Coordinates of C-alpha atoms in Angstrom, one line a residue:
Chain A
X378 CA 77.6 -58.7 -119.2
X379 CA 78.6 -55.1 -118.5
X380 CA 82.0 -54.6 -117.0
X381 CA 85.7 -53.9 -117.4
X382 CA 87.9 -56.5 -119.0
X383 CA 91.7 -56.6 -118.6
X384 CA 93.8 -58.9 -120.5
X385 CA 95.9 -60.9 -120.2
X386 CA 95.6 -61.9 -116.5
X387 CA 99.3 -62.8 -116.4
X388 CA 102.1 -61.4 -118.5
X389 CA 105.8 -62.1 -118.7
X390 CA 108.2 -59.6 -120.1
X391 CA 111.8 -60.0 -121.1
X392 CA 114.3 -57.3 -120.4
X393 CA 114.2 -54.5 -123.0
X394 CA 110.8 -55.5 -124.3
X395 CA 107.7 -53.4 -124.7
X396 CA 104.4 -54.9 -123.7
X397 CA 100.8 -53.7 -124.0
X398 CA 98.1 -54.3 -121.4
X399 CA 94.5 -54.2 -122.6
X400 CA 91.6 -52.6 -120.9
X401 CA 88.1 -52.6 -122.4
X402 CA 84.9 -51.4 -120.9
X403 CA 81.3 -51.6 -122.1
X404 CA 79.8 -49.4 -119.4
X405 CA 79.8 -46.3 -121.6
X406 CA 82.0 -44.6 -119.0
X407 CA 83.9 -41.4 -119.9
X408 CA 86.8 -41.6 -117.5
X409 CA 89.4 -44.4 -117.4
X410 CA 92.4 -44.9 -115.2
X411 CA 95.5 -47.0 -114.9
X412 CA 97.1 -47.9 -111.5
X413 CA 100.1 -49.8 -110.4
X414 CA 100.1 -51.8 -107.1
X415 CA 103.3 -53.3 -105.6
X416 CA 103.1 -55.9 -102.9
X417 CA 101.8 -54.5 -99.7
X418 CA 101.4 -51.1 -101.2
X419 CA 98.5 -48.9 -102.2
X420 CA 97.5 -47.9 -105.8
X421 CA 99.6 -45.4 -107.6
X422 CA 98.2 -43.5 -110.6
X423 CA 100.0 -44.0 -113.9
X424 CA 97.7 -42.3 -116.4
X425 CA 94.1 -41.2 -116.6
X426 CA 91.7 -40.0 -119.3
X427 CA 88.5 -38.1 -119.0
X428 CA 87.5 -38.1 -122.7
X429 CA 88.5 -39.7 -126.0
X430 CA 91.8 -38.5 -127.5
X431 CA 92.9 -36.9 -124.3
X432 CA 94.8 -38.2 -121.3
X433 CA 96.9 -36.9 -118.5
X434 CA 100.0 -38.2 -116.6
X435 CA 99.5 -39.5 -113.1
X436 CA 102.2 -39.7 -110.4
X437 CA 104.4 -42.4 -112.0
X438 CA 104.0 -42.0 -115.8
X439 CA 107.7 -42.4 -116.6
X440 CA 108.3 -45.5 -118.7
X441 CA 104.6 -45.9 -119.6
X442 CA 102.4 -44.7 -122.5
X443 CA 98.7 -44.8 -123.2
X444 CA 96.2 -44.0 -126.0
X445 CA 92.5 -43.3 -125.9
X446 CA 91.3 -43.6 -129.5
X447 CA 88.0 -45.1 -128.5
X448 CA 85.7 -44.5 -125.5
X449 CA 85.7 -48.2 -124.7
X450 CA 89.5 -48.8 -124.8
X451 CA 92.5 -47.5 -122.8
X452 CA 95.5 -49.7 -123.5
X453 CA 98.7 -49.2 -121.4
X454 CA 102.2 -49.9 -122.9
X455 CA 105.0 -50.7 -120.5
X456 CA 108.1 -49.6 -122.3
X457 CA 111.7 -50.7 -121.9
X458 CA 112.3 -47.4 -120.1
X459 CA 110.4 -48.7 -117.1
X460 CA 113.2 -50.2 -115.1
X461 CA 111.1 -52.0 -112.5
X462 CA 107.8 -53.1 -114.2
X463 CA 107.0 -56.1 -112.1
X464 CA 103.7 -55.2 -110.4
X465 CA 99.9 -55.7 -110.4
X466 CA 98.3 -53.4 -113.0
X467 CA 94.7 -52.2 -112.5
X468 CA 92.4 -50.5 -114.9
X469 CA 89.4 -48.6 -113.7
X470 CA 86.6 -46.6 -115.3
X471 CA 83.9 -44.2 -114.0
X472 CA 80.8 -42.6 -115.6
X473 CA 82.3 -39.1 -115.2
X474 CA 85.4 -37.8 -113.6
X475 CA 84.9 -37.4 -109.9
X476 CA 82.4 -40.3 -109.6
X477 CA 82.5 -43.9 -108.5
X478 CA 85.2 -45.9 -110.3
X479 CA 85.1 -49.7 -110.9
X480 CA 88.0 -51.9 -111.5
X481 CA 88.9 -54.7 -113.9
X482 CA 90.4 -57.9 -112.5
X483 CA 94.0 -56.8 -113.1
X484 CA 97.1 -57.9 -114.9
X485 CA 100.1 -59.3 -113.2
X486 CA 103.3 -58.4 -115.0
X487 CA 106.5 -60.1 -114.3
X488 CA 109.9 -59.5 -115.8
X489 CA 111.9 -62.6 -116.6
Chain B
X1291 CA 102.7 -34.9 -96.9
X1292 CA 100.8 -37.7 -98.7
X1293 CA 97.7 -36.7 -100.4
X1294 CA 95.7 -39.5 -98.7
X1295 CA 96.8 -41.1 -95.5
X1296 CA 95.7 -44.3 -93.8
X1297 CA 97.1 -46.3 -90.9
X1298 CA 98.4 -49.5 -92.5
X1299 CA 97.3 -51.7 -89.6
X1300 CA 96.7 -54.5 -89.1
X1301 CA 93.5 -53.6 -87.2
X1302 CA 92.4 -56.7 -85.4
X1303 CA 88.8 -56.9 -84.1
X1304 CA 86.8 -59.8 -82.7
X1305 CA 83.8 -61.1 -84.6
X1306 CA 80.7 -59.1 -83.9
X1307 CA 82.6 -55.9 -82.9
X1308 CA 82.7 -52.5 -84.7
X1309 CA 85.7 -51.9 -86.9
X1310 CA 86.6 -48.2 -87.4
X1311 CA 88.9 -47.3 -90.3
X1312 CA 90.2 -43.8 -90.7
X1313 CA 91.5 -41.7 -93.6
X1314 CA 92.8 -38.1 -93.9
X1315 CA 93.4 -36.1 -97.0
X1316 CA 95.4 -33.0 -97.8
X1317 CA 93.6 -31.3 -100.7
X1318 CA 90.8 -29.1 -99.3
X1319 CA 89.2 -29.0 -102.8
X1320 CA 88.5 -32.7 -102.7
X1321 CA 84.8 -33.4 -103.4
X1322 CA 84.3 -37.1 -103.6
X1323 CA 85.3 -39.8 -101.2
X1324 CA 85.3 -43.6 -101.6
X1325 CA 86.0 -46.7 -99.7
X1326 CA 87.1 -49.9 -101.5
X1327 CA 87.7 -53.4 -100.1
X1328 CA 90.5 -55.5 -101.6
X1329 CA 90.9 -59.1 -100.8
X1330 CA 94.4 -60.5 -101.2
X1331 CA 95.3 -61.0 -104.9
X1332 CA 92.1 -59.5 -106.1
X1333 CA 91.1 -56.1 -107.5
X1334 CA 89.4 -53.4 -105.3
X1335 CA 85.7 -53.4 -105.1
X1336 CA 83.7 -50.3 -104.2
X1337 CA 81.7 -50.5 -101.0
X1338 CA 80.8 -46.9 -100.1
X1339 CA 80.9 -43.4 -101.6
X1340 CA 80.2 -40.1 -99.8
X1341 CA 80.1 -36.6 -101.2
X1342 CA 78.7 -34.4 -98.4
X1343 CA 79.5 -33.9 -94.7
X1344 CA 77.8 -36.3 -92.3
X1345 CA 77.1 -39.9 -92.2
X1346 CA 76.0 -42.3 -94.9
X1347 CA 74.8 -45.8 -94.0
X1348 CA 74.5 -48.9 -96.2
X1349 CA 73.8 -52.1 -94.4
X1350 CA 76.6 -52.8 -91.9
X1351 CA 78.7 -50.0 -93.3
X1352 CA 78.7 -46.3 -92.4
X1353 CA 80.9 -43.7 -94.0
X1354 CA 81.5 -40.5 -92.2
X1355 CA 82.9 -37.3 -93.8
X1356 CA 84.1 -34.1 -92.1
X1357 CA 85.5 -31.7 -94.7
X1358 CA 86.6 -29.1 -92.2
X1359 CA 88.9 -31.7 -90.5
X1360 CA 89.7 -33.3 -93.9
X1361 CA 88.8 -36.6 -92.4
X1362 CA 86.7 -39.6 -93.7
X1363 CA 86.0 -42.8 -91.9
X1364 CA 84.4 -46.2 -92.4
X1365 CA 82.6 -48.1 -89.6
X1366 CA 81.8 -51.8 -90.1
X1367 CA 79.2 -53.0 -87.6
X1368 CA 78.9 -56.7 -86.6
X1369 CA 82.3 -57.5 -88.2
X1370 CA 82.6 -60.9 -89.8
X1371 CA 85.7 -63.0 -90.6
X1372 CA 84.7 -62.4 -94.3
X1373 CA 85.3 -58.7 -93.8
X1374 CA 89.0 -59.4 -93.3
X1375 CA 90.7 -57.5 -96.2
X1376 CA 92.5 -54.3 -97.0
X1377 CA 90.4 -51.2 -97.1
X1378 CA 91.4 -48.4 -99.4
X1379 CA 90.3 -44.8 -99.1
X1380 CA 90.2 -42.8 -102.3
X1381 CA 89.7 -39.1 -102.9
X1382 CA 88.9 -37.1 -106.0
X1383 CA 88.2 -33.5 -107.1
X1384 CA 86.7 -32.3 -110.3
X1385 CA 88.7 -30.2 -112.8
X1386 CA 90.3 -30.5 -116.1
X1387 CA 93.9 -31.7 -115.7
X1388 CA 93.4 -31.7 -111.9
X1389 CA 90.8 -34.4 -111.5
X1390 CA 92.3 -37.7 -110.5
X1391 CA 91.3 -40.5 -108.1
X1392 CA 94.0 -40.8 -105.5
X1393 CA 94.2 -43.8 -103.1
X1394 CA 95.7 -44.2 -99.7
X1395 CA 98.0 -47.2 -99.0
X1396 CA 95.1 -49.1 -97.3
X1397 CA 94.4 -50.5 -93.8
X1398 CA 94.5 -54.2 -93.3
X1399 CA 91.6 -55.4 -91.2
X1400 CA 91.6 -58.8 -89.5
X1401 CA 88.4 -60.1 -87.9
X1402 CA 89.0 -63.1 -85.6
X1403 CA 86.3 -65.6 -84.5

């Protein structure tokens, strides 16, 4: 089945720990995005990538890092520098920048 | 000024009525406009896209775009209780290092029987 797969669905992080969220797509899409959603809030852009080996910061990139070594994969690392990481993280991809984007099922990250 | 603005709602409409959802955006260079539906606890799903001025219809949904007024709307005809969700407006423009898909905070729609 074609689609966007995020894993894990639920993730628990201890204080001071780095964690990596996985996002894989088999749609042959060029552009990929990471968003964060807090309860009752809209989606805020963390990072985005239009091509392999290139990515740009979004509005709330501090405390996060990404890589785009393969077209299919765009992992997000939540570092210990992110002081309030508890949120719903959504990965999306689109065929080209500026076209329709489709979402994975999301990862809920909780700090314990 | 927020890049994409939506009334948070809730917008309550009776079953069978027309629901009208509105969105304004600040970047006049914006080229692509999208409406997503998000059920509680789920990820957003794309329901409409519109790229040029005017109306675009798909089943019970109609998207309307007015670039001069920087305004995009979504009409849902014959609203059903299953339409109860948060509707997110998203806007994009093309350009290296400038292209990004920006979302509004969403409007919560409640359709009551």
